[in-house]
Amino acid sequence: MTPALAQTSAGKAPAPPSYRHLPANADTVRWGCFSTTLTPRVEIDSAGIVTIETLPHPAADDLERMVQGDEGAESVYLWTTDRKGVDRRGAGSTDPAVCKVGSADGRGVHILTGPVHGWGAKPGDVLELRILDCVPRPGANPDFAGKSFGSNAASWWGCHYNDMPGGAKREVITIYRVDATGDKSRAKAVCNFRWGPQTDPFRVTRPTIDYPGGPIDHALTDFTFNVLKGIRIPIRPHFGTLGVAPAEADFVDSVPPSHTRGNVDKWPIGKGAIMYSPVSVEGALVSVGDPHASQGDSELCGTAIECSLAGTFQSILHKKADLAGTPLQEMDRPMLETRVEWVVHGFSGPNHLGALGATAQADIYGKPSVDDAMRDAFAKMRRFLMTTKGLTEDDAHSPMSVGVDFGITPVADGNWGVHAIVPCHRAMPS
Amino acid sequence: MTPALAQTSAGKAPAPPSYRHLPANADTVRWGCFSTTLTPRVEIDSAGIVTIETLPHPAADDLERMVQGDEGAESVYLWTTDRKGVDRRGAGSTDPAVCKVGSADGRGVHILTGPVHGWGAKPGDVLELRILDCVPRPGANPDFAGKSFGSNAASWWGCHYNDMPGGAKREVITIYRVDATGDKSRAKAVCNFRWGPQTDPFRVTRPTIDYPGGPIDHALTDFTFNVLKGIRIPIRPHFGTLGVAPAEADFVDSVPPSHTRGNVDKWPIGKGAIMYSPVSVEGALVSVGDPHASQGDSELCGTAIECSLAGTFQSILHKKADLAGTPLQEMDRPMLETRVEWVVHGFSGPNHLGALGATAQADIYGKPSVDDAMRDAFAKMRRFLMTTKGLTEDDAHSPMSVGVDFGITPVADGNWGVHAIVPCHRAMPS
């Protein structure tokens, strides 16, 4: 500790920030939705730090490597003929005829930890959430000490699915090994297998992947080892889903991202990143999940390397009354800041919950478009440049063309995304 | 020269590679097209090195800073009531009713230097073109010694044009100053002005920007200085247009990129980059132009910082007979390699010249779609991974989702683009 930090003007050491730890288990997670109706799992004061554990939704693809020995994960993935560890509100059938219109029933898939209530947040404030750390959680099975594992599905909701050479559609799951000691920054494939119809413990048979949490029947599945030889994937631990609860509906499907962030699936949302979100409800109700060891921009085939992570968060709250005249004054959308760039997110439906009415949560799946997301991203970046740099709209167009990069965020989440990147150490500061 | 390079086994110094210099002037450039009918401006042997000067097509936006004193540029931009320095085949009206269907007449806008004939290239070979250097050319006006200048137009063909706040459409040109000494890597705006109807020396009045090369009438134009205060654009010198001549038509509009590359408008195509292109005609007929001091991925508003550059190139030719079993065996599309990544380019129309028939060059402007370009990019990346790493198609899907980034290339060039990036120091090598 430096002398400057060791003493206050009164000669007393300042109180350290409070610290809380939120494990991932059947009492702290739920499946597939943000909701204002949930009881907060932890309360954080204005300067508090919290470590949150997260679990990947497809861990049952390899219970031996991804669940076994981890008491919290075992409590979540428990599923026998007469009992499920966690009731799965948001992970039922994806058939629109079965889903309850206007709710998240049957659609969301992610395991989300939380919600966290705190920071004195009120609707209209802006929550600046800093990710102090983000690391793979080692598995608890002693057979794989020091390793973490993740699952990737090339699935029916992937962008590739309707463009298979030869036309035969199938889903393939790949299990990856991830070093959890921090020494190596590569993931390697362990094996893969083709999804065949799987019958869950409640005796429901599922021809395609539509309901995470069901264990793979090893007797009916052919595993291929020694796959993806010579290919190492650089790991980029990050949270695919991280957001505050939207006020627009009681239960909000976790899959499509929106103005309160949620499932943005952007790989820089890891250690060192800062997430800005408009607060929609009292206490913000932050939830975290969909942990990824790595993904590429687009998450093309439907999922990332879905792998358990632990994240440590601190927040700075920007009160509504103090926003005028600051770059946050029009923060009605999520924004990401890293050490070297600002990232503004555009979507096919910028606020589908608000714009599409009672059937928004079903309708958004019918409007996937990179073109629409591109238009939203550039309109938001234009406003960002106008607000933060005091530019006219005409002045803002030129820097967007010559100094802002546009990339593709998710094309697998119903609400497709394009992000606009402006280098904050280069183009922006005076 | 190191001892190892100084002597051959016979004790003789190897002959240095031949070197040629191709300046940019009225004899070495043309407007707006690739063409198999052009007489080569320089011949390069198999190991030869060539430096090629390039000029930006909108230099007449600021003749004082971008042309004056540069004898070559003055010869190109010469335009009086009875004489043009370079006849402008590819830069006439953009009205489809006026354009000659099936040709490049009236559409292409770039000033292209070349073609370069050489390397013993034949149709079916793959040309690996290495950019040894790429630097801004200093202006020749002593009033601005050591500086180079570029022009950026937020134009009617930009992605933003139909989404103006308030709806009033207008075009704005911004002039940037670029350091040409290499000491500074930032561009700063000098001034901007709104495009008003401009009457060219042949007394044709143009309400919008549709015909580069016409000088701005200063008496009728309001220039605003001290614009974009506090904004510095990181420079990324690169060639927006660089390609071989396609065999599909006699004259090919330079604006839409295609399988022979052309106007890909991707900013890493600068110093250190390597471009792979399928050779379509005898001698390859490489042309270079559309020099950019900087642009962002998407070139959103229609143009980059269009600024004169000089590039130095060397080539390795891969003969058709030697391609089988190598990563280049199916190289029917352009690919870019940088020090850290491979970039595979997808387009709305992957080979519009071949696919769209006699009216291809007009029709491609009616099909701009990021969604279509995304599909093309992922299909090409899948094939790239299958070819270079010996993967099955199912094995190739997973790395695309977890280790390949997809970004937006140009959305202002008729044939829109998405590029797929795979890190070659990380995911790919074994």
Coordinates of C-alpha atoms in Angstrom, one line a residue, chain B residues 83-228:
Chain B
R83 CA -8.7 19.2 -72.8
K84 CA -8.5 16.5 -70.1
G85 CA -5.2 15.1 -68.9
V86 CA -6.5 11.5 -68.9
D87 CA -9.6 10.3 -70.8
R88 CA -12.0 9.0 -68.2
R89 CA -13.5 5.8 -69.5
G90 CA -14.6 4.6 -66.1
A91 CA -15.9 7.8 -64.5
G92 CA -18.8 9.0 -66.4
S93 CA -22.4 9.2 -65.3
T94 CA -23.6 6.7 -62.8
D95 CA -27.0 6.7 -64.2
P96 CA -27.7 3.1 -65.4
A97 CA -29.6 4.4 -68.3
V98 CA -26.5 6.1 -69.6
C99 CA -24.0 3.4 -68.8
K100 CA -23.1 0.9 -71.4
V101 CA -24.5 -2.4 -70.1
G102 CA -21.9 -5.1 -69.5
S103 CA -18.9 -2.7 -69.5
A104 CA -17.2 -0.5 -67.0
D105 CA -18.2 2.6 -68.8
G106 CA -19.4 5.3 -66.5
R107 CA -19.0 3.5 -63.2
G108 CA -15.4 3.0 -61.9
V109 CA -13.8 6.0 -60.2
H110 CA -10.3 5.0 -59.1
I111 CA -7.1 6.2 -60.6
L112 CA -5.2 2.9 -61.2
T113 CA -1.5 2.7 -61.9
G114 CA -0.3 0.0 -64.3
P115 CA -0.9 -2.6 -65.4
V116 CA 2.2 -4.5 -64.4
H117 CA 2.9 -7.5 -66.6
G118 CA 5.2 -10.2 -65.3
W119 CA 6.4 -12.9 -63.1
G120 CA 5.8 -15.4 -66.0
A121 CA 2.2 -15.6 -64.7
K122 CA -0.4 -17.7 -66.6
P123 CA -4.1 -18.2 -66.0
G124 CA -4.6 -20.8 -63.2
D125 CA -1.4 -19.8 -61.3
V126 CA -1.6 -18.0 -58.0
L127 CA 0.1 -14.7 -57.5
E128 CA 1.6 -14.1 -54.0
L129 CA 2.2 -10.3 -54.0
R130 CA 4.2 -9.0 -51.1
I131 CA 4.0 -5.4 -50.0
L132 CA 7.5 -4.5 -48.9
D133 CA 6.6 -0.9 -48.2
C134 CA 3.7 1.5 -48.4
V135 CA 4.1 5.1 -47.5
P136 CA 2.4 8.5 -48.0
R137 CA 3.9 10.5 -50.8
P138 CA 4.8 14.0 -49.6
G139 CA 3.0 16.8 -51.5
A140 CA 5.1 18.9 -53.8
N141 CA 3.8 22.3 -52.9
P142 CA 6.5 24.0 -50.9
D143 CA 3.9 25.8 -48.7
F144 CA 3.2 22.4 -47.1
A145 CA 6.6 20.8 -47.1
G146 CA 6.8 17.4 -45.4
K147 CA 3.0 17.0 -45.4
S148 CA 0.7 14.9 -47.4
F149 CA -3.1 15.5 -47.7
G150 CA -6.1 13.4 -48.2
S151 CA -9.8 13.8 -48.9
N152 CA -12.7 12.0 -47.4
A153 CA -16.3 12.3 -48.7
A154 CA -19.4 11.4 -46.7
S155 CA -21.2 10.7 -50.0
W156 CA -24.4 9.5 -51.5
W157 CA -23.1 6.0 -51.8
G158 CA -22.2 5.8 -48.1
C159 CA -24.1 3.5 -45.8
H160 CA -25.2 6.5 -43.7
Y161 CA -26.8 8.4 -46.5
N162 CA -30.4 7.2 -46.1
D163 CA -30.2 7.6 -42.3
M164 CA -29.5 11.3 -41.8
P165 CA -31.1 12.7 -38.7
G166 CA -33.8 15.0 -39.9
G167 CA -33.7 13.4 -43.3
A168 CA -32.0 16.2 -45.3
K169 CA -29.5 14.6 -47.6
R170 CA -26.1 16.3 -48.3
E171 CA -22.5 15.3 -49.0
V172 CA -19.6 16.6 -46.9
I173 CA -16.0 16.5 -47.9
T174 CA -13.3 16.7 -45.2
I175 CA -9.6 17.4 -46.0
Y176 CA -7.1 15.7 -43.7
R177 CA -3.4 16.5 -43.1
V178 CA -1.1 13.5 -42.9
D179 CA 2.5 13.5 -41.8
A180 CA 4.6 12.1 -44.6
T181 CA 7.9 11.9 -42.7
G182 CA 7.0 8.8 -40.7
D183 CA 7.4 10.6 -37.4
K184 CA 3.8 10.9 -36.6
S185 CA 1.1 8.3 -37.2
R186 CA -2.0 10.6 -36.9
A187 CA -4.1 12.4 -39.4
K188 CA -5.9 15.7 -38.5
A189 CA -8.7 17.4 -40.2
V190 CA -7.8 20.7 -42.0
C191 CA -11.3 21.8 -43.1
N192 CA -14.6 20.5 -44.5
F193 CA -17.2 21.8 -46.9
R194 CA -20.6 20.8 -48.1
W195 CA -20.8 19.7 -51.7
G196 CA -22.8 22.2 -53.7
P197 CA -23.6 21.8 -57.4
Q198 CA -20.2 21.9 -59.1
T199 CA -19.8 22.8 -62.8
D200 CA -16.8 21.1 -64.4
P201 CA -14.5 22.7 -67.1
F202 CA -16.7 21.1 -69.8
R203 CA -19.7 23.0 -68.3
V204 CA -21.5 19.9 -67.0
T205 CA -23.1 20.7 -63.6
R206 CA -23.1 17.9 -61.1
P207 CA -25.6 18.2 -58.1
T208 CA -23.9 15.3 -56.3
I209 CA -20.5 13.7 -56.4
D210 CA -20.6 11.4 -59.4
Y211 CA -17.5 12.1 -61.4
P212 CA -14.1 12.6 -59.8
G213 CA -11.5 14.9 -61.2
G214 CA -13.5 18.1 -61.3
P215 CA -12.0 21.0 -59.4
I216 CA -14.0 22.6 -56.6
D217 CA -15.2 26.1 -57.3
H218 CA -13.9 28.1 -54.3
A219 CA -16.0 31.1 -55.1
L220 CA -19.2 29.0 -54.6
T221 CA -18.0 26.8 -51.7
D222 CA -18.0 27.6 -47.9
F223 CA -15.0 26.0 -46.2
T224 CA -15.1 25.5 -42.5
F225 CA -11.8 25.3 -40.7
N226 CA -11.0 24.0 -37.1
V227 CA -13.3 21.1 -37.5
L228 CA -13.0 17.7 -35.7

